[in-house]
mmCIF file of C-alpha atoms in Angstrom:
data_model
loop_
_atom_site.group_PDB
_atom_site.id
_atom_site.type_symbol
_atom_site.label_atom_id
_atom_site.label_comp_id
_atom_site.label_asym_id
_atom_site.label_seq_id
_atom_site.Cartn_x
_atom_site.Cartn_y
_atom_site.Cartn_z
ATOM 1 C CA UNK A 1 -9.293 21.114 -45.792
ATOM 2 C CA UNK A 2 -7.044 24.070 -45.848
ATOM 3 C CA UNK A 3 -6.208 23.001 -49.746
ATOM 4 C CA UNK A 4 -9.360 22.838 -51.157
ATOM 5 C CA UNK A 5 -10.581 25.791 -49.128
ATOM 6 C CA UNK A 6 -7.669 27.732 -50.669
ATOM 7 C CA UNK A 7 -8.178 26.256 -53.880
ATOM 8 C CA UNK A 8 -12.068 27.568 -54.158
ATOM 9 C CA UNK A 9 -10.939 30.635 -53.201
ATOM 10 C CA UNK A 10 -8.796 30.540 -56.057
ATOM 11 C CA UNK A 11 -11.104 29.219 -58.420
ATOM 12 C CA UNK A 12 -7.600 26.103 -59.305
ATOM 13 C CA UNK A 13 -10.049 23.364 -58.434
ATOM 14 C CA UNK A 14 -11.937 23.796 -61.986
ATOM 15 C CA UNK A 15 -8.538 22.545 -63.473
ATOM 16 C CA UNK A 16 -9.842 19.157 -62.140
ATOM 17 C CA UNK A 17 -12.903 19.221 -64.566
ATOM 18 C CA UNK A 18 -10.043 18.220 -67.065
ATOM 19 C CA UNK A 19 -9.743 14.477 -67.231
ATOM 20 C CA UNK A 20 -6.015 14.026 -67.924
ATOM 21 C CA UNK A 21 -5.129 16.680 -65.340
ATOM 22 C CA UNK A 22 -7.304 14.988 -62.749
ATOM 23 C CA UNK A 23 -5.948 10.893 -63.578
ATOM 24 C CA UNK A 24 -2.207 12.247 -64.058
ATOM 25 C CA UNK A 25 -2.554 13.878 -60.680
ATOM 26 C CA UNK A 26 -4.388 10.480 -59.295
ATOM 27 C CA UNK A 27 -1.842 8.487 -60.579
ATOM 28 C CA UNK A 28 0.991 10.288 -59.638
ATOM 29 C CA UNK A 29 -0.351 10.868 -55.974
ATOM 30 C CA UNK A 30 -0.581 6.329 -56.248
ATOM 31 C CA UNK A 31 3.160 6.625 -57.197
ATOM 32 C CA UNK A 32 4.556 8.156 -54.815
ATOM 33 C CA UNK A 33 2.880 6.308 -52.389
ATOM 34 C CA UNK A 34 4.689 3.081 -53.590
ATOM 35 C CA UNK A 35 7.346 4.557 -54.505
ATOM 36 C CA UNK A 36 8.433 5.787 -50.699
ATOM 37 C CA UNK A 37 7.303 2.808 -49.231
ATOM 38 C CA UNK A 38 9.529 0.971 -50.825
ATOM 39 C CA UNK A 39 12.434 3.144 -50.414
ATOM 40 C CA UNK A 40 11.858 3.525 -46.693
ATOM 41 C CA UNK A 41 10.711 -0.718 -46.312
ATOM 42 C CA UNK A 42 13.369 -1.840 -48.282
ATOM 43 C CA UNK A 43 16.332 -0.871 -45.810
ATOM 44 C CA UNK A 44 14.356 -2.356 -42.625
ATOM 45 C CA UNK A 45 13.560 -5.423 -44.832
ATOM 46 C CA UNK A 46 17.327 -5.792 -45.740
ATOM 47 C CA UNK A 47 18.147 -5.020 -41.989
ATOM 48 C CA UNK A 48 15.999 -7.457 -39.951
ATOM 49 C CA UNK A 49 15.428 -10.155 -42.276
ATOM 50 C CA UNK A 50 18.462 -10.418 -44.581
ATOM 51 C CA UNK A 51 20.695 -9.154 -41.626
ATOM 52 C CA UNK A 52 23.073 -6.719 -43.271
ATOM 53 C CA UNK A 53 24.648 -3.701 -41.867
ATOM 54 C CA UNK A 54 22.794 -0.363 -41.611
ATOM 55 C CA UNK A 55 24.727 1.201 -44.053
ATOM 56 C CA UNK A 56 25.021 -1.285 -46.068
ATOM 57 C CA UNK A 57 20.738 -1.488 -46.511
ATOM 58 C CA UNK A 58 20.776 2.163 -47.028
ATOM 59 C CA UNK A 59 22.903 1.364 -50.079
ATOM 60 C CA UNK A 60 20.296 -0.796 -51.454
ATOM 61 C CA UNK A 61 18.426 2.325 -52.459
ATOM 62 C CA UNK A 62 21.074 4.284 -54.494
ATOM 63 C CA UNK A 63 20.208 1.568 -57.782
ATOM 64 C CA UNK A 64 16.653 3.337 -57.388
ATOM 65 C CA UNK A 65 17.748 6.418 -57.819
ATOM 66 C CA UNK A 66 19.792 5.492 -61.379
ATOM 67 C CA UNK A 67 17.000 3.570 -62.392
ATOM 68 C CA UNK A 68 15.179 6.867 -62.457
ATOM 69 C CA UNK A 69 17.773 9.025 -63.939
ATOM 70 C CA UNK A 70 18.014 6.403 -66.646
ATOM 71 C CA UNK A 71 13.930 6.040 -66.856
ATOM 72 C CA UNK A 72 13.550 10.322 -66.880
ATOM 73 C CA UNK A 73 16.149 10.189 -69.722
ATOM 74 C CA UNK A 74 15.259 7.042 -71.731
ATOM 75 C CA UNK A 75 10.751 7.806 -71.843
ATOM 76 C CA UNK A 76 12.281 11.472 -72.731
ATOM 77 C CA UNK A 77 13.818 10.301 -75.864
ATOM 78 C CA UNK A 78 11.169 7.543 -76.654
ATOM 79 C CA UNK A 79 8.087 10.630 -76.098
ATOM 80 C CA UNK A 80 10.291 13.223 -78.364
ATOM 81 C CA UNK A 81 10.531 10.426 -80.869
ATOM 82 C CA UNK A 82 6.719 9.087 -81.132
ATOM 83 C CA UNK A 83 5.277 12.072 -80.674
ATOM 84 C CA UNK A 84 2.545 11.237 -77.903
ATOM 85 C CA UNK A 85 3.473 10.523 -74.003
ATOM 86 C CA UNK A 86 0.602 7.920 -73.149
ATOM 87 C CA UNK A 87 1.936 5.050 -74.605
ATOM 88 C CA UNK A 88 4.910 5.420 -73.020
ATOM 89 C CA UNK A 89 3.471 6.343 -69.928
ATOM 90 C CA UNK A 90 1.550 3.057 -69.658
ATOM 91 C CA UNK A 91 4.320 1.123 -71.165
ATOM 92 C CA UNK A 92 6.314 2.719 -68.026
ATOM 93 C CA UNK A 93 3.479 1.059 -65.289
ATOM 94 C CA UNK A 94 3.567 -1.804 -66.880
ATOM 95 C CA UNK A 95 7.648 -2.168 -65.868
ATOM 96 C CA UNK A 96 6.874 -0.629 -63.036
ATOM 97 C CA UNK A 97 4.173 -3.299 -62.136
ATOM 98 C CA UNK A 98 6.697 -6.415 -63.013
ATOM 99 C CA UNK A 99 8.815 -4.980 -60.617
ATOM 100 C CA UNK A 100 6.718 -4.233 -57.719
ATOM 101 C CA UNK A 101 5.548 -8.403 -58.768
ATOM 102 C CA UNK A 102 9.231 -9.634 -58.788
ATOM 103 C CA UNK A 103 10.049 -7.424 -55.431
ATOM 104 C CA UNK A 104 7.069 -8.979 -53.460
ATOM 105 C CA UNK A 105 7.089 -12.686 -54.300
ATOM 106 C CA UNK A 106 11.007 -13.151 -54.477
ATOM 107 C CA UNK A 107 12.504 -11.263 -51.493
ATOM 108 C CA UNK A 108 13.352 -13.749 -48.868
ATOM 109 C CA UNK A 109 15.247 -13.596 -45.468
ATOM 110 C CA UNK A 110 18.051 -15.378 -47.950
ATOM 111 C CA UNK A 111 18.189 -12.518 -50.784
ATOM 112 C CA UNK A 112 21.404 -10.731 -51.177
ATOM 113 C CA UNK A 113 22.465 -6.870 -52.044
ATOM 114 C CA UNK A 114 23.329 -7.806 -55.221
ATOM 115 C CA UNK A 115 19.884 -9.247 -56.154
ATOM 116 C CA UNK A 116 18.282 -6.374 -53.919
ATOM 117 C CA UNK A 117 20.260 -4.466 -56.053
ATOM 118 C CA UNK A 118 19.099 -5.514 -59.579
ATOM 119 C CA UNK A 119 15.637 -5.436 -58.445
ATOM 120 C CA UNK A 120 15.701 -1.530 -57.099
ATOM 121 C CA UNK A 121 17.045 -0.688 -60.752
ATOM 122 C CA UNK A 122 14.543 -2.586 -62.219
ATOM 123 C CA UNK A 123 11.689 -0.074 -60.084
ATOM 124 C CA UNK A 124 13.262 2.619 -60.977
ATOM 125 C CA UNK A 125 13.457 2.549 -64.854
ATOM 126 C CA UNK A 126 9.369 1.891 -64.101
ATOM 127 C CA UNK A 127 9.101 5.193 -62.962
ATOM 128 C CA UNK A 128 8.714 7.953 -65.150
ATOM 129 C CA UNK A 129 7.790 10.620 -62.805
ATOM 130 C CA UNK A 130 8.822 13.700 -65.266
ATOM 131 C CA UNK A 131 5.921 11.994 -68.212
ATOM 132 C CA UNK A 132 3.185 13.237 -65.286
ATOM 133 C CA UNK A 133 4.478 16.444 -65.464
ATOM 134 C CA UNK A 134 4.377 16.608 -69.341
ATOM 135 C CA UNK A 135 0.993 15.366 -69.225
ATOM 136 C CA UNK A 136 -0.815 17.888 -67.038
ATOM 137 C CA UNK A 137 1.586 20.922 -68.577
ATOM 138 C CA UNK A 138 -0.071 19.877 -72.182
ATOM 139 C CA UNK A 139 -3.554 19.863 -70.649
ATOM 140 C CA UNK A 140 -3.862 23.504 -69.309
ATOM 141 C CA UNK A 141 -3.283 26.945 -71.242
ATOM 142 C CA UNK A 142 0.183 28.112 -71.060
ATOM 143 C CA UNK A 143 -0.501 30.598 -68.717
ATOM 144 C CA UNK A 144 -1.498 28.016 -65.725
ATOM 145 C CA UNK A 145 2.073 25.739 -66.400
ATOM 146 C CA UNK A 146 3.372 26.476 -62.894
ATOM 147 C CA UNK A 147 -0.290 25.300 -61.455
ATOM 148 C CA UNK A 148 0.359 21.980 -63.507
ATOM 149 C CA UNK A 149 3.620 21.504 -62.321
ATOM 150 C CA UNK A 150 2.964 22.219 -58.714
ATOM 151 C CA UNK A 151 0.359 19.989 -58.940
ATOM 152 C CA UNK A 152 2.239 17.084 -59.668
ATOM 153 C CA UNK A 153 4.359 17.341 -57.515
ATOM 154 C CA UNK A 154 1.683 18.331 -54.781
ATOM 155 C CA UNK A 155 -0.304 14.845 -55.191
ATOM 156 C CA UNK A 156 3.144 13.252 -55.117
ATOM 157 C CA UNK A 157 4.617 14.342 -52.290
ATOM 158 C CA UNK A 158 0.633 13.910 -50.615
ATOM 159 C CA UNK A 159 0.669 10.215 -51.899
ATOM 160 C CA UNK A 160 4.087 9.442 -50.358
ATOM 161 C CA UNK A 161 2.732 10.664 -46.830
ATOM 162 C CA UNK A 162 -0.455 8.694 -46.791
ATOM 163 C CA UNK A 163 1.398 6.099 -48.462
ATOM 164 C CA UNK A 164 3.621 5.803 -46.029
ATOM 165 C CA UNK A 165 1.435 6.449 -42.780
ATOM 166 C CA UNK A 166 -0.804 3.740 -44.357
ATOM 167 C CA UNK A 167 1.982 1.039 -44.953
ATOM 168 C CA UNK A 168 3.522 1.763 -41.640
ATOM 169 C CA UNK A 169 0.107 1.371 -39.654
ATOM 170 C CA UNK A 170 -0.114 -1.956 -41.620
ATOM 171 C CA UNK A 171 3.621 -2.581 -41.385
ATOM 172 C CA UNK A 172 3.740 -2.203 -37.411
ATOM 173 C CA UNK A 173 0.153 -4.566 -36.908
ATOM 174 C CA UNK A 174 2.210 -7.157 -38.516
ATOM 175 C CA UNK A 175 5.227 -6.998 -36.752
ATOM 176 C CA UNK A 176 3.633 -6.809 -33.262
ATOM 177 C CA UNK A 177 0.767 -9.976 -34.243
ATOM 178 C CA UNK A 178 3.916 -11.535 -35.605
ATOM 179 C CA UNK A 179 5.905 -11.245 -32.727
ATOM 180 C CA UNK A 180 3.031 -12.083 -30.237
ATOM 181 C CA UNK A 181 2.530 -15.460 -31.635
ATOM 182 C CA UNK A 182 6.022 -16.059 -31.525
ATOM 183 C CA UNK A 183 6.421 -15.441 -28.415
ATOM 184 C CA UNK A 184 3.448 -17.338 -27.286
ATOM 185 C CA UNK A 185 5.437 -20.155 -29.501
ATOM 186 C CA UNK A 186 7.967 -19.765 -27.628
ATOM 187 C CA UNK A 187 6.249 -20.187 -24.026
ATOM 188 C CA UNK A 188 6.574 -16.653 -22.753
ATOM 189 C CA UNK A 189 4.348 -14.888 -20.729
ATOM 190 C CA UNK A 190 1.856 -12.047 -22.360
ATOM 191 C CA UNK A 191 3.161 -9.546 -20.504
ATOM 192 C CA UNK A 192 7.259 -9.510 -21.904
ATOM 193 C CA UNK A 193 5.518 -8.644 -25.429
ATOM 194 C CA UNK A 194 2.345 -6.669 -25.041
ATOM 195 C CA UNK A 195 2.534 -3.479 -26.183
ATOM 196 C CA UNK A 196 2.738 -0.451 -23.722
#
């Protein structure tokens, strides 16, 4: 409320009348929404079903963060070379996409780092974050480039919170029916695991 109350006052929220401004900042507000869930799941994931050390799940997460080095550097060169960001853009979801697929239907409690490993690279060279930036910079005037690239990284840092409270909300329903019928399984009585 407080943003688009500021925002009117400012007259910024015409800027969304411009369609690749407005889907950029859509789909980068989407992105980082996946993007920290999986960096914050991941670990607990790797913790409680794999088993592995605390530290050692953390570490799962570092490939992510090469992948996108590698991604920010490699889309660079491929947009300075054809000319035009889009295609590279959507060539960039569509790796992103595989990887997200390959994540979800082939972890198991039986993974290990090293295959945790090769998959978190794999999501980051999906992501090419800096391309949103690019996009909404070559939509406005000049004079409004620090309102496009505020934007961006507004909507991202938005879609990782709601992202996050969303996939936690849906994260902790699971775990607690999970561990309810379990228990029932296991003959215990509703009160040792009903929630406070």
């Amino acid at each position: 409320t407080a943003f688009i109350l500021t925002e009117l006052r400012s007259s910024d929220l015409r800027f969304f009348r411009n369609k690749t401004f407005a889907l950029a900042n859509l789909a980068i507000f989407f992105l980082g929404a996946s993007f920290l869930a999986a960096i914050i799941f991941l670990p607990l994931f790797m913790v409680n079903a794999v088993g592995l050390s605390a530290t050692s799940s953390g570490l799962t997460t570092t490939p992510l963060t090469f992948g996108l080095i590698a991604s920010a550097i490699s889309f660079g060169v491929l947009t300075q070379r054809f000319g035009r960001y889009k295609p590279v853009m959507l060539s960039s979801l569509v790796v992103l996409m595989i990887a997200f697929a390959v994540m979800g239907f082939t972890l198991t409690s039986e993974s290990t780092q090293l295959e945790v490993t090769i998959k978190m690279t794999l999501l980051g060279l999906g992501a090419a974050v800096s391309l949103y930036s690019l996009a909404v910079q070559n939509a406005l005037p000049p004079e409004n480039t620090g309102i496009a690239t505020s934007s961006t990284s507004f909507f991202q840092q938005m879609g990782g919170t709601v992202g996050l409270a969303t996939l936690g909300t849906v994260f902790s329903a699971t775990v607690l029916s999970s561990t309810a019928t379990r228990s029932l399984e296991a003959g215990l009585p509703p009160a040792q695991f009903a929630a406070p």
